Tab-separated table of C-alpha atoms in Angstrom:
chain	number	residue	atom	x	y	z
A	28	MET	CA	34.986	-11.298	241.829
A	29	PRO	CA	32.312	-8.914	243.199
A	30	ALA	CA	30.112	-10.112	246.022
A	31	ALA	CA	26.752	-11.546	245.001
A	32	SER	CA	24.919	-8.885	246.988
A	33	ALA	CA	26.799	-5.757	245.893
A	34	VAL	CA	29.872	-4.437	244.135
A	35	SER	CA	32.407	-2.696	246.348
A	36	THR	CA	34.660	-0.129	244.725
A	37	GLY	CA	37.217	0.414	247.484
A	38	SER	CA	40.927	0.183	246.736
A	39	THR	CA	42.915	-2.866	247.856
A	40	GLY	CA	46.651	-3.114	247.265
A	41	SER	CA	48.391	-2.761	243.929
A	42	VAL	CA	49.601	-4.865	241.030
A	43	GLY	CA	52.574	-4.046	238.844
A	44	ASP	CA	54.760	-1.119	239.829
A	45	GLU	CA	54.182	1.201	242.801
A	46	SER	CA	51.571	3.217	240.926
A	47	GLY	CA	49.456	0.119	240.369
A	48	ARG	CA	50.266	0.183	236.668
A	49	GLY	CA	52.513	-2.517	235.277
A	50	ALA	CA	54.253	-3.218	232.013
A	51	ALA	CA	52.430	-5.402	229.517
A	52	GLY	CA	52.926	-9.147	229.802
A	53	PRO	CA	51.690	-12.329	228.177
A	54	ALA	CA	47.968	-13.009	228.634
A	55	ILE	CA	48.099	-16.545	230.019
A	56	GLY	CA	45.650	-17.609	232.726
A	57	LEU	CA	45.017	-20.921	234.472
A	58	GLY	CA	43.607	-22.219	231.200
A	59	THR	CA	44.192	-21.094	227.644
A	60	ALA	CA	41.403	-22.972	225.889
A	61	LEU	CA	39.685	-21.210	223.001
A	62	PRO	CA	36.270	-22.043	221.580
A	63	ALA	CA	36.613	-25.157	219.460
A	64	ALA	CA	37.263	-24.533	215.782
A	65	GLY	CA	33.994	-24.669	213.890
A	66	ALA	CA	31.923	-24.615	217.075
A	67	GLU	CA	28.457	-23.187	216.635
A	68	LEU	CA	27.850	-19.715	217.978
A	69	LEU	CA	25.398	-19.263	220.817
A	70	THR	CA	22.142	-17.507	219.939
A	71	PRO	CA	21.217	-14.069	221.342
A	72	GLY	CA	18.542	-14.537	223.994
A	73	GLN	CA	19.553	-18.155	224.605
A	74	ILE	CA	19.795	-19.163	228.262
A	75	VAL	CA	22.993	-21.033	229.130
A	76	LEU	CA	24.908	-21.854	232.291
A	77	ARG	CA	27.973	-19.919	233.320
A	78	ARG	CA	29.999	-22.331	235.426
A	79	GLU	CA	33.184	-22.020	237.452
A	80	ILE	CA	35.130	-25.278	237.351
A	81	LEU	CA	37.485	-26.113	240.228
A	82	ASP	CA	39.129	-29.486	240.854
A	83	GLY	CA	37.372	-30.774	237.739
A	84	ARG	CA	33.928	-30.103	239.254
A	85	VAL	CA	31.382	-27.306	239.229
A	86	TRP	CA	32.178	-24.851	242.023
A	87	LEU	CA	29.548	-22.259	241.058
A	88	SER	CA	26.935	-22.065	238.310
A	89	TYR	CA	24.115	-19.767	237.325
A	90	PRO	CA	22.025	-19.169	234.206
A	91	VAL	CA	22.735	-16.176	231.968
A	92	ARG	CA	21.258	-14.937	228.708
A	93	VAL	CA	23.416	-14.604	225.640
A	94	VAL	CA	23.602	-11.003	224.439
A	95	ALA	CA	26.069	-11.579	221.610
A	96	HIS	CA	28.387	-14.376	220.544
A	97	GLU	CA	30.769	-13.453	217.773
A	98	PRO	CA	34.156	-14.824	216.684
A	99	ASP	CA	35.897	-12.164	218.795
A	100	LEU	CA	33.386	-11.589	221.614
A	101	LEU	CA	31.063	-13.293	224.078
A	102	ALA	CA	28.541	-11.113	225.928
A	103	VAL	CA	26.086	-12.515	228.460
A	104	TYR	CA	23.654	-10.958	230.919
A	105	LEU	CA	23.236	-11.935	234.581
A	106	ALA	CA	19.823	-10.735	235.779
A	107	ASN	CA	18.950	-9.566	239.272
A	108	ASP	CA	17.570	-12.340	241.512
A	109	THR	CA	19.145	-15.117	239.435
A	110	ARG	CA	19.515	-18.319	241.438
A	111	LEU	CA	23.110	-19.305	242.271
A	112	SER	CA	24.077	-22.976	242.601
A	113	PHE	CA	27.177	-24.129	244.457
A	114	GLY	CA	29.125	-27.351	244.131
A	115	GLU	CA	28.819	-29.955	246.844
A	116	GLY	CA	31.634	-31.660	248.709
A	117	GLU	CA	35.136	-30.482	249.544
A	118	PHE	CA	37.078	-28.189	247.224
A	119	SER	CA	40.767	-27.330	247.345
A	120	TRP	CA	39.836	-23.649	247.678
A	121	GLY	CA	37.056	-24.313	250.180
A	122	PRO	CA	33.435	-23.247	249.604
A	123	HIS	CA	32.761	-20.539	247.049
A	124	GLY	CA	32.874	-17.078	248.619
A	125	TRP	CA	29.330	-16.269	247.516
A	126	SER	CA	27.872	-19.337	249.240
A	127	THR	CA	27.850	-17.575	252.608
A	128	VAL	CA	26.462	-14.328	251.195
A	129	ALA	CA	23.391	-15.166	249.126
A	130	ASP	CA	21.790	-17.873	247.037
A	131	ARG	CA	20.726	-15.323	244.430
A	132	TRP	CA	22.354	-12.435	242.558
A	133	ARG	CA	21.174	-9.473	244.618
A	134	SER	CA	22.863	-6.675	242.678
A	135	PRO	CA	21.286	-5.078	239.596
A	136	GLY	CA	21.651	-7.055	236.389
A	137	VAL	CA	25.168	-7.033	234.992
A	138	LEU	CA	26.532	-7.373	231.471
A	139	GLN	CA	29.591	-9.653	231.229
A	140	LEU	CA	31.956	-9.199	228.275
A	141	GLN	CA	34.879	-11.437	227.337
A	142	ARG	CA	37.048	-12.026	224.289
A	143	PRO	CA	38.478	-15.430	223.283
A	144	GLY	CA	41.809	-16.297	224.877
A	145	GLU	CA	41.803	-13.373	227.306
A	146	ALA	CA	42.061	-14.262	230.998
A	147	HIS	CA	39.664	-11.571	232.173
A	148	ALA	CA	36.105	-10.402	231.647
A	149	VAL	CA	34.642	-6.886	231.836
A	150	TRP	CA	31.392	-6.513	233.790
A	151	ALA	CA	29.230	-3.397	233.357
A	152	PHE	CA	27.547	-2.223	236.562
A	153	ARG	CA	24.705	0.288	236.593
A	154	ASP	CA	23.459	2.432	239.472
A	155	PRO	CA	20.318	0.784	240.916
A	156	GLU	CA	18.595	4.150	241.383
A	157	THR	CA	19.506	6.038	238.202
A	158	ASP	CA	20.245	3.083	235.888
A	159	GLU	CA	23.276	5.021	234.707
A	160	LEU	CA	26.581	3.228	234.262
A	161	SER	CA	28.576	3.353	237.493
A	162	GLY	CA	31.659	1.557	236.262
A	163	TRP	CA	33.397	-1.419	234.736
A	164	TYR	CA	34.483	-4.299	236.944
A	165	VAL	CA	37.308	-6.350	235.457
A	166	ASN	CA	37.170	-9.921	236.709
A	167	PHE	CA	40.382	-11.864	236.137
A	168	GLN	CA	39.489	-15.453	235.297
A	169	ASP	CA	40.219	-18.378	232.991
A	170	PRO	CA	39.650	-17.774	229.289
A	171	TYR	CA	36.114	-18.934	228.618
A	172	ARG	CA	35.354	-22.355	227.160
A	173	ILE	CA	32.122	-23.099	225.305
A	174	THR	CA	30.600	-26.398	226.447
A	175	ALA	CA	27.364	-28.311	225.942
A	176	GLU	CA	25.991	-26.556	229.058
A	177	GLY	CA	27.166	-23.064	228.195
A	178	VAL	CA	30.333	-21.315	229.349
A	179	ASP	CA	33.054	-22.546	231.722
A	180	THR	CA	35.717	-20.453	233.476
A	181	LEU	CA	37.314	-20.022	236.939
A	182	ASP	CA	37.714	-16.830	238.931
A	183	HIS	CA	41.293	-15.768	239.790
A	184	GLU	CA	40.400	-13.581	242.836
A	185	LEU	CA	42.043	-10.417	241.476
A	186	ASP	CA	39.776	-7.602	240.218
A	187	LEU	CA	39.970	-4.053	238.884
A	188	TRP	CA	37.352	-1.293	239.191
A	189	ILE	CA	37.156	1.393	236.478
A	190	PRO	CA	34.764	4.235	237.441
A	191	ALA	CA	32.486	5.460	234.676
A	192	ASP	CA	33.185	9.083	235.635
A	193	GLY	CA	36.753	8.847	234.358
A	194	GLY	CA	38.370	8.560	237.776
A	195	PRO	CA	41.468	6.411	238.295
A	196	TYR	CA	41.024	2.670	238.290
A	197	ARG	CA	41.477	0.775	241.545
A	198	TRP	CA	42.805	-2.708	242.189
A	199	LYS	CA	40.644	-4.971	244.324
A	200	ASP	CA	41.126	-8.222	246.223
A	201	VAL	CA	44.896	-8.124	245.820
A	202	GLU	CA	45.386	-9.487	249.330
A	203	ALA	CA	42.975	-12.363	248.660
A	204	PHE	CA	44.808	-13.212	245.447
A	205	GLU	CA	48.224	-13.110	247.095
A	206	GLU	CA	46.989	-15.244	249.979
A	207	ARG	CA	45.636	-17.793	247.501
A	208	ALA	CA	49.012	-17.863	245.789
A	209	ARG	CA	50.912	-18.075	249.081
A	210	THR	CA	48.886	-21.055	250.285
A	211	GLY	CA	49.258	-23.029	247.064
A	212	GLY	CA	45.925	-22.273	245.423
A	213	PHE	CA	47.931	-21.151	242.397
A	214	THR	CA	51.244	-22.564	241.288
A	215	PRO	CA	54.018	-19.948	241.010
A	216	GLU	CA	53.590	-20.083	237.226
A	217	GLN	CA	49.833	-19.578	237.443
A	218	ALA	CA	50.184	-16.667	239.873
A	219	ALA	CA	52.758	-15.059	237.591
A	220	ALA	CA	50.390	-15.457	234.639
A	221	VAL	CA	47.557	-13.722	236.510
A	222	ARG	CA	49.865	-10.834	237.446
A	223	ALA	CA	51.030	-10.552	233.841
A	224	GLU	CA	47.434	-10.495	232.585
A	225	ALA	CA	46.599	-7.744	235.083
A	226	ALA	CA	49.667	-5.686	234.251
A	227	GLY	CA	49.058	-6.044	230.534
A	228	LEU	CA	45.464	-4.888	230.823
A	229	ALA	CA	46.459	-1.945	233.032
A	230	ALA	CA	48.969	-0.853	230.392
A	231	ARG	CA	46.266	-1.020	227.719
A	232	ILE	CA	43.893	1.059	229.844
A	233	ASP	CA	46.658	3.623	230.398
A	234	ARG	CA	46.956	3.875	226.603
A	235	GLY	CA	43.222	4.487	226.308
A	236	ASP	CA	42.471	1.023	224.930
A	237	THR	CA	39.077	0.322	226.486
A	238	TRP	CA	37.478	-1.507	223.579
A	239	TRP	CA	34.263	-2.163	225.511
A	240	THR	CA	33.164	1.427	226.143
A	241	GLU	CA	32.051	2.530	222.673
A	242	ARG	CA	29.686	-0.344	221.989
A	243	TRP	CA	28.460	-1.262	225.450
A	244	THR	CA	28.219	1.878	227.614
A	245	HIS	CA	24.561	2.482	226.735
A	246	TRP	CA	23.422	-1.112	226.360
A	247	ARG	CA	20.260	-2.113	228.221
A	248	PRO	CA	18.650	-5.558	228.546
A	249	ALA	CA	15.193	-6.248	227.191
A	250	ALA	CA	12.502	-5.727	229.827
A	251	ARG	CA	11.556	-9.413	229.644
A	252	TRP	CA	15.091	-10.483	230.605
A	253	THR	CA	14.299	-11.193	234.223
A	254	ALA	CA	15.893	-13.990	236.268
A	255	PRO	CA	15.805	-17.270	234.320
A	256	PRO	CA	14.444	-20.410	235.966
A	257	PRO	CA	17.104	-22.237	238.030
A	258	SER	CA	16.828	-25.347	235.856
A	259	ALA	CA	17.894	-23.490	232.670
């Protein structure tokens, strides 16, 4: 997951074969829940909470605005200066990594895209000076679950940066992911599932399957979509 204050695009390690590109595998994350059958769709412009759930409790939460909620897509927008809330008490993974960085989202607003059942989301980052797309940040995480509060998931540490200029993608936070797996934060089966999800997505990107680019490259939020109130 990118830091709350900025997105770093440096390369860290590799996943899959030696080139960083792996064969496709099953897309199974730490949770495989899909939106409940017949569940109502969220409304564009609606403010909901995006929560990360660890040890059965909220580890991180922040309000986002719904951009689109369709049977095969959930898109939400995290605005600059949005208040971040962190869970209290002890967690098996320790405090959330953002808790020591900032209590607000300091980077420019970011569009978060995810499809049902997939254990990753695609975040669109724009240059703060030019407002042009700088790249796509793939955040490996639990498949999203729609709840009464909004959207629940859990970050899996591993990330992938895809530059907008067509340059090669770069793995990120591989060492952090492997350390989490080594110390028991993931079971061997869970760690294998995250690696398979990453390898499968890399194979799709190598084939040119970047479903998000055509529709979302030029998307911009409404001017009124500033940071929601913390109580949303």
